Amino acid sequence: MARIAGHNDTDGQLTRLGVAIRSKRKSVGLSQEALADAAGIDRSHMGKIERGERNVTFLNLSRIAAAIQLRPSELLAEADL
């Protein structure tokens, strides 16, 4: 369970989303740095997203999904959200 500044991810939603992002990133053969670059997100921030330590914004979720050639809804479905 991740503790996010003022938020408690008690049901693991952020962790599940991070795992789904990491899994899809690896399946398309991108490094974390390459995905971060493609999505216009700082690499260290991407790492925190993948670990479920950051509450990703919708715009960043959209950028990440586009970089791995998915719709945001597909990425959320992969995370069972």
The first five atom37 places (N, CA, C, CB, O) and aatype in JSON, in Angstrom:
{
  "aatype": [12, 0, 1, 9, 0, 7, 8, 2, 3, 16, 3, 7, 5, 10, 16, 1, 10, 7, 19, 0, 9, 1, 15, 11, 1, 11, 15, 19, 7, 10, 15, 5, 6, 0, 10, 0, 3, 0, 0, 7, 9, 3, 1, 15, 8, 12, 7, 11, 9, 6, 1, 7, 6, 1, 2, 19, 16, 13, 10, 2, 10, 15, 1, 9, 0, 0, 0, 9, 5, 10, 1, 14, 15, 6, 10, 10, 0, 6, 0, 3, 10],
  "atom_mask": [
    [1, 1, 1, 1, 1],
    [1, 1, 1, 1, 1],
    [1, 1, 1, 1, 1],
    [1, 1, 1, 1, 1],
    [1, 1, 1, 1, 1],
    [1, 1, 1, 0, 1],
    [1, 1, 1, 1, 1],
    [1, 1, 1, 1, 1],
    [1, 1, 1, 1, 1],
    [1, 1, 1, 1, 1],
    [1, 1, 1, 1, 1],
    [1, 1, 1, 0, 1],
    [1, 1, 1, 1, 1],
    [1, 1, 1, 1, 1],
    [1, 1, 1, 1, 1],
    [1, 1, 1, 1, 1],
    [1, 1, 1, 1, 1],
    [1, 1, 1, 0, 1],
    [1, 1, 1, 1, 1],
    [1, 1, 1, 1, 1],
    [1, 1, 1, 1, 1],
    [1, 1, 1, 1, 1],
    [1, 1, 1, 1, 1],
    [1, 1, 1, 1, 1],
    [1, 1, 1, 1, 1],
    [1, 1, 1, 1, 1],
    [1, 1, 1, 1, 1],
    [1, 1, 1, 1, 1],
    [1, 1, 1, 0, 1],
    [1, 1, 1, 1, 1],
    [1, 1, 1, 1, 1],
    [1, 1, 1, 1, 1],
    [1, 1, 1, 1, 1],
    [1, 1, 1, 1, 1],
    [1, 1, 1, 1, 1],
    [1, 1, 1, 1, 1],
    [1, 1, 1, 1, 1],
    [1, 1, 1, 1, 1],
    [1, 1, 1, 1, 1],
    [1, 1, 1, 0, 1],
    [1, 1, 1, 1, 1],
    [1, 1, 1, 1, 1],
    [1, 1, 1, 1, 1],
    [1, 1, 1, 1, 1],
    [1, 1, 1, 1, 1],
    [1, 1, 1, 1, 1],
    [1, 1, 1, 0, 1],
    [1, 1, 1, 1, 1],
    [1, 1, 1, 1, 1],
    [1, 1, 1, 1, 1],
    [1, 1, 1, 1, 1],
    [1, 1, 1, 0, 1],
    [1, 1, 1, 1, 1],
    [1, 1, 1, 1, 1],
    [1, 1, 1, 1, 1],
    [1, 1, 1, 1, 1],
    [1, 1, 1, 1, 1],
    [1, 1, 1, 1, 1],
    [1, 1, 1, 1, 1],
    [1, 1, 1, 1, 1],
    [1, 1, 1, 1, 1],
    [1, 1, 1, 1, 1],
    [1, 1, 1, 1, 1],
    [1, 1, 1, 1, 1],
    [1, 1, 1, 1, 1],
    [1, 1, 1, 1, 1],
    [1, 1, 1, 1, 1],
    [1, 1, 1, 1, 1],
    [1, 1, 1, 1, 1],
    [1, 1, 1, 1, 1],
    [1, 1, 1, 1, 1],
    [1, 1, 1, 1, 1],
    [1, 1, 1, 1, 1],
    [1, 1, 1, 1, 1],
    [1, 1, 1, 1, 1],
    [1, 1, 1, 1, 1],
    [1, 1, 1, 1, 1],
    [1, 1, 1, 1, 1],
    [1, 1, 1, 1, 1],
    [1, 1, 1, 1, 1],
    [1, 1, 1, 1, 1]
  ],
  "atom_positions": [
    [[0.84, -1.17, 0.0], [0.0, 0.0, 0.0], [0.89, 1.24, 0.0], [-0.96, -0.01, 1.22], [1.77, 1.38, 0.85]],
    [[0.66, 2.11, -0.94], [1.48, 3.31, -1.07], [0.86, 4.47, -0.29], [1.64, 3.69, -2.55], [-0.36, 4.62, -0.26]],
    [[1.7, 5.26, 0.33], [1.26, 6.46, 1.03], [1.62, 7.64, 0.15], [1.91, 6.58, 2.46], [2.8, 7.89, -0.09]],
    [[0.63, 8.35, -0.33], [0.82, 9.48, -1.23], [0.47, 10.75, -0.47], [-0.06, 9.34, -2.53], [-0.57, 10.83, 0.18]],
    [[1.34, 11.74, -0.54], [1.16, 13.02, 0.13], [-0.31, 13.34, 0.4], [1.78, 14.13, -0.7], [-1.0, 13.85, -0.48]],
    [[-0.78, 13.03, 1.58], [-2.14, 13.34, 1.95], [-3.16, 12.31, 1.48], [0.0, 0.0, 0.0], [-4.35, 12.44, 1.77]],
    [[-2.73, 11.29, 0.76], [-3.64, 10.27, 0.25], [-3.13, 8.9, 0.69], [-3.76, 10.34, -1.31], [-1.93, 8.68, 0.81]],
    [[-4.07, 8.01, 0.91], [-3.71, 6.66, 1.32], [-4.27, 5.7, 0.28], [-4.23, 6.33, 2.76], [-5.49, 5.53, 0.18]],
    [[-3.41, 5.07, -0.48], [-3.8, 4.15, -1.55], [-4.11, 2.79, -0.93], [-2.68, 4.03, -2.63], [-3.44, 1.8, -1.23]],
    [[-5.13, 2.74, -0.06], [-5.42, 1.53, 0.71], [-5.79, 0.33, -0.15], [-6.52, 1.81, 1.67], [-5.51, -0.81, 0.24]],
    [[-6.4, 0.55, -1.29], [-6.79, -0.58, -2.13], [-5.8, -0.85, -3.25], [-8.16, -0.35, -2.71], [-6.06, -1.69, -4.11]],
    [[-4.67, -0.16, -3.25], [-3.6, -0.45, -4.18], [-3.83, -0.03, -5.62], [0.0, 0.0, 0.0], [-3.19, -0.57, -6.52]],
    [[-4.72, 0.91, -5.85], [-4.99, 1.33, -7.23], [-3.76, 1.9, -7.93], [-6.1, 2.37, -7.23], [-3.49, 1.57, -9.09]],
    [[-3.02, 2.74, -7.23], [-1.83, 3.33, -7.84], [-0.76, 2.28, -8.1], [-1.28, 4.45, -6.95], [-0.06, 2.33, -9.1]],
    [[-0.65, 1.34, -7.18], [0.31, 0.26, -7.36], [-0.07, -0.6, -8.56], [0.4, -0.61, -6.1], [0.79, -0.94, -9.38]],
    [[-1.36, -0.94, -8.68], [-1.8, -1.75, -9.82], [-1.6, -1.02, -11.14], [-3.28, -2.13, -9.67], [-1.2, -1.62, -12.14]],
    [[-1.86, 0.28, -11.15], [-1.64, 1.06, -12.36], [-0.15, 1.08, -12.71], [-2.17, 2.5, -12.2], [0.21, 0.91, -13.87]],
    [[0.69, 1.27, -11.73], [2.14, 1.27, -11.96], [2.63, -0.05, -12.51], [0.0, 0.0, 0.0], [3.46, -0.07, -13.41]],
    [[2.12, -1.14, -11.96], [2.51, -2.47, -12.44], [2.07, -2.65, -13.89], [1.89, -3.58, -11.55], [2.81, -3.2, -14.7]],
    [[0.86, -2.19, -14.21], [0.37, -2.3, -15.59], [1.22, -1.48, -16.55], [-1.1, -1.85, -15.67], [1.53, -1.93, -17.65]],
    [[1.59, -0.28, -16.14], [2.44, 0.56, -16.99], [3.79, -0.11, -17.22], [2.64, 1.95, -16.35], [4.26, -0.19, -18.35]],
    [[4.4, -0.6, -16.15], [5.7, -1.27, -16.26], [5.61, -2.49, -17.18], [6.23, -1.68, -14.87], [6.46, -2.7, -18.04]],
    [[4.58, -3.28, -16.99], [4.4, -4.5, -17.79], [4.25, -4.16, -19.28], [3.17, -5.28, -17.3], [4.88, -4.79, -20.12]],
    [[3.42, -3.19, -19.59], [3.22, -2.8, -20.99], [4.48, -2.18, -21.57], [2.05, -1.8, -21.11], [4.83, -2.43, -22.73]],
    [[5.18, -1.38, -20.76], [6.43, -0.77, -21.23], [7.42, -1.85, -21.63], [7.05, 0.14, -20.14], [8.04, -1.78, -22.69]],
    [[7.56, -2.85, -20.78], [8.5, -3.93, -21.06], [8.05, -4.75, -22.27], [8.65, -4.84, -19.85], [8.88, -5.19, -23.06]],
    [[6.74, -4.95, -22.42], [6.25, -5.77, -23.54], [6.48, -5.1, -24.89], [4.77, -6.05, -23.35], [6.56, -5.78, -25.91]],
    [[6.59, -3.77, -24.91], [6.88, -3.08, -26.16], [8.37, -2.78, -26.3], [6.08, -1.78, -26.25], [8.8, -2.16, -27.28]],
    [[9.16, -3.22, -25.33], [10.61, -3.11, -25.42], [11.2, -1.74, -25.15], [0.0, 0.0, 0.0], [12.25, -1.39, -25.68]],
    [[10.51, -0.96, -24.31], [11.03, 0.36, -23.97], [11.68, 0.35, -22.59], [9.9, 1.41, -24.01], [11.2, -0.32, -21.67]],
    [[12.76, 1.08, -22.46], [13.32, 1.3, -21.14], [12.45, 2.34, -20.44], [14.82, 1.77, -21.22], [11.67, 3.04, -21.07]],
    [[12.6, 2.41, -19.13], [11.86, 3.42, -18.38], [12.21, 4.83, -18.88], [12.15, 3.3, -16.88], [11.35, 5.69, -19.0]],
    [[13.48, 5.04, -19.16], [13.92, 6.34, -19.65], [13.32, 6.65, -21.01], [15.45, 6.39, -19.74], [12.9, 7.78, -21.26]],
    [[13.26, 5.65, -21.9], [12.68, 5.87, -23.24], [11.2, 6.19, -23.14], [12.9, 4.64, -24.12], [10.7, 7.06, -23.86]],
    [[10.49, 5.5, -22.26], [9.06, 5.79, -22.08], [8.88, 7.19, -21.52], [8.4, 4.74, -21.15], [8.02, 7.95, -21.98]],
    [[9.67, 7.53, -20.54], [9.58, 8.86, -19.94], [9.82, 9.94, -21.0], [10.59, 9.02, -18.78], [9.09, 10.92, -21.07]],
    [[10.85, 9.74, -21.82], [11.14, 10.7, -22.89], [9.97, 10.81, -23.87], [12.41, 10.3, -23.64], [9.56, 11.91, -24.24]],
    [[9.45, 9.66, -24.28], [8.35, 9.64, -25.25], [7.09, 10.3, -24.7], [8.03, 8.2, -25.67], [6.32, 10.91, -25.44]],
    [[6.89, 10.17, -23.39], [5.7, 10.74, -22.75], [5.92, 12.17, -22.25], [5.27, 9.86, -21.6], [4.97, 12.82, -21.81]],
    [[7.17, 12.65, -22.31], [7.47, 14.0, -21.83], [7.41, 14.12, -20.32], [0.0, 0.0, 0.0], [7.0, 15.15, -19.78]],
    [[7.82, 13.04, -19.64], [7.79, 12.99, -18.18], [9.21, 12.74, -17.68], [6.8, 11.88, -17.67], [9.95, 11.97, -18.29]],
    [[9.58, 13.38, -16.59], [10.9, 13.17, -16.01], [11.06, 11.69, -15.64], [11.1, 14.06, -14.76], [10.12, 11.07, -15.14]],
    [[12.23, 11.11, -15.89], [12.46, 9.69, -15.66], [12.25, 9.3, -14.2], [13.86, 9.32, -16.09], [11.69, 8.25, -13.92]],
    [[12.69, 10.14, -13.28], [12.51, 9.8, -11.87], [11.03, 9.81, -11.49], [13.31, 10.77, -10.97], [10.59, 9.02, -10.66]],
    [[10.27, 10.72, -12.09], [8.83, 10.76, -11.84], [8.17, 9.5, -12.42], [8.19, 12.04, -12.47], [7.27, 8.94, -11.8]],
    [[8.63, 9.07, -13.59], [8.09, 7.84, -14.2], [8.34, 6.65, -13.28], [8.73, 7.6, -15.59], [7.47, 5.79, -13.12]],
    [[9.52, 6.59, -12.68], [9.82, 5.51, -11.75], [8.86, 5.51, -10.57], [0.0, 0.0, 0.0], [8.41, 4.44, -10.13]],
    [[8.54, 6.68, -10.06], [7.61, 6.78, -8.94], [6.2, 6.39, -9.37], [7.61, 8.2, -8.37], [5.46, 5.79, -8.58]],
    [[5.82, 6.71, -10.59], [4.51, 6.29, -11.11], [4.47, 4.77, -11.19], [4.24, 6.92, -12.51], [3.5, 4.15, -10.75]],
    [[5.52, 4.17, -11.75], [5.55, 2.72, -11.9], [5.55, 2.0, -10.55], [6.78, 2.3, -12.7], [5.06, 0.88, -10.45]],
    [[6.09, 2.63, -9.51], [6.1, 2.03, -8.18], [4.84, 2.35, -7.38], [7.33, 2.5, -7.41], [4.7, 1.91, -6.24]],
    [[3.93, 3.12, -7.98], [2.7, 3.47, -7.28], [2.89, 4.53, -6.22], [0.0, 0.0, 0.0], [2.07, 4.66, -5.31]],
    [[3.96, 5.3, -6.34], [4.27, 6.33, -5.35], [3.72, 7.7, -5.73], [5.76, 6.42, -5.16], [3.77, 8.63, -4.92]],
    [[3.21, 7.84, -6.93], [2.66, 9.11, -7.4], [1.26, 8.9, -7.96], [3.58, 9.74, -8.47], [0.99, 7.91, -8.64]],
    [[0.4, 9.84, -7.66], [-0.95, 9.83, -8.21], [-0.89, 10.5, -9.58], [-1.98, 10.57, -7.24], [-0.9, 11.73, -9.68]],
    [[-0.82, 9.7, -10.6], [-0.61, 10.19, -11.96], [-1.81, 11.01, -12.43], [-0.36, 9.01, -12.92], [-2.96, 10.64, -12.2]],
    [[-1.53, 12.14, -13.09], [-2.61, 12.96, -13.63], [-3.18, 12.3, -14.88], [-2.12, 14.39, -13.95], [-2.52, 11.46, -15.5]],
    [[-4.39, 12.69, -15.25], [-4.99, 12.14, -16.46], [-4.15, 12.48, -17.68], [-6.42, 12.66, -16.63], [-3.99, 11.65, -18.57]],
    [[-3.63, 13.69, -17.75], [-2.82, 14.07, -18.9], [-1.57, 13.21, -19.01], [-2.43, 15.55, -18.81], [-1.2, 12.79, -20.1]],
    [[-0.9, 12.95, -17.89], [0.27, 12.08, -17.93], [-0.12, 10.65, -18.26], [1.01, 12.11, -16.6], [0.6, 9.97, -19.0]],
    [[-1.25, 10.18, -17.74], [-1.73, 8.85, -18.1], [-1.97, 8.76, -19.6], [-3.02, 8.51, -17.32], [-1.62, 7.76, -20.22]],
    [[-2.56, 9.79, -20.17], [-2.8, 9.82, -21.62], [-1.5, 9.8, -22.4], [-3.62, 11.06, -21.99], [-1.4, 9.12, -23.42]],
    [[-0.51, 10.54, -21.93], [0.8, 10.59, -22.61], [1.51, 9.25, -22.52], [1.67, 11.69, -22.0], [2.12, 8.8, -23.49]],
    [[1.44, 8.62, -21.36], [2.06, 7.31, -21.18], [1.4, 6.28, -22.08], [1.99, 6.87, -19.71], [2.07, 5.51, -22.77]],
    [[0.07, 6.28, -22.07], [-0.68, 5.33, -22.9], [-0.34, 5.52, -24.38], [-2.2, 5.49, -22.67], [-0.11, 4.54, -25.09]],
    [[-0.3, 6.75, -24.84], [0.02, 7.02, -26.24], [1.42, 6.53, -26.59], [-0.11, 8.52, -26.54], [1.65, 6.0, -27.68]],
    [[2.34, 6.7, -25.66], [3.73, 6.29, -25.92], [3.87, 4.78, -26.05], [4.63, 6.8, -24.8], [4.8, 4.3, -26.7]],
    [[2.95, 4.02, -25.43], [2.99, 2.56, -25.57], [1.84, 2.06, -26.45], [2.92, 1.89, -24.18], [1.48, 0.89, -26.43]],
    [[1.29, 2.99, -27.21], [0.29, 2.71, -28.24], [-0.97, 2.04, -27.69], [0.89, 1.84, -29.31], [-1.46, 1.06, -28.24]],
    [[-1.47, 2.61, -26.6], [-2.72, 2.17, -26.0], [-3.6, 3.39, -25.75], [-2.47, 1.4, -24.68], [-3.13, 4.52, -25.76]],
    [[-4.88, 3.13, -25.53], [-5.77, 4.18, -25.04], [-5.67, 4.16, -23.51], [-7.27, 3.97, -25.53], [-5.39, 3.11, -22.93]],
    [[-5.91, 5.3, -22.86], [-5.88, 5.31, -21.39], [-6.82, 4.26, -20.8], [-6.25, 6.7, -20.86], [-6.49, 3.63, -19.8]],
    [[-7.97, 4.07, -21.41], [-8.93, 3.09, -20.89], [-8.36, 1.67, -20.94], [-10.25, 3.16, -21.69], [-8.65, 0.86, -20.06]],
    [[-7.57, 1.37, -21.95], [-6.94, 0.04, -22.04], [-5.91, -0.15, -20.93], [-6.27, -0.14, -23.42], [-5.8, -1.24, -20.36]],
    [[-5.18, 0.9, -20.64], [-4.19, 0.83, -19.57], [-4.88, 0.66, -18.21], [-3.31, 2.1, -19.57], [-4.42, -0.12, -17.37]],
    [[-5.98, 1.37, -18.01], [-6.74, 1.23, -16.77], [-7.32, -0.18, -16.66], [-7.86, 2.28, -16.69], [-7.34, -0.76, -15.57]],
    [[-7.8, -0.72, -17.77], [-8.35, -2.08, -17.75], [-7.26, -3.09, -17.4], [-8.99, -2.42, -19.12], [-7.52, -4.06, -16.68]],
    [[-6.06, -2.88, -17.92], [-4.94, -3.76, -17.59], [-4.66, -3.76, -16.1], [-3.68, -3.35, -18.36], [-4.22, -4.76, -15.54]],
    [[-4.92, -2.62, -15.45], [-4.7, -2.48, -14.01], [-5.93, -2.92, -13.21], [-4.34, -1.04, -13.67], [-5.94, -2.82, -11.99]],
    [[-6.95, -3.4, -13.91], [-8.21, -3.82, -13.29], [-8.83, -2.65, -12.53], [-7.98, -5.02, -12.34], [-9.28, -2.8, -11.39]],
    [[-8.85, -1.49, -13.19], [-9.45, -0.28, -12.6], [-10.63, 0.17, -13.43], [-8.4, 0.86, -12.49], [-11.27, 1.16, -13.1]]
  ]
}
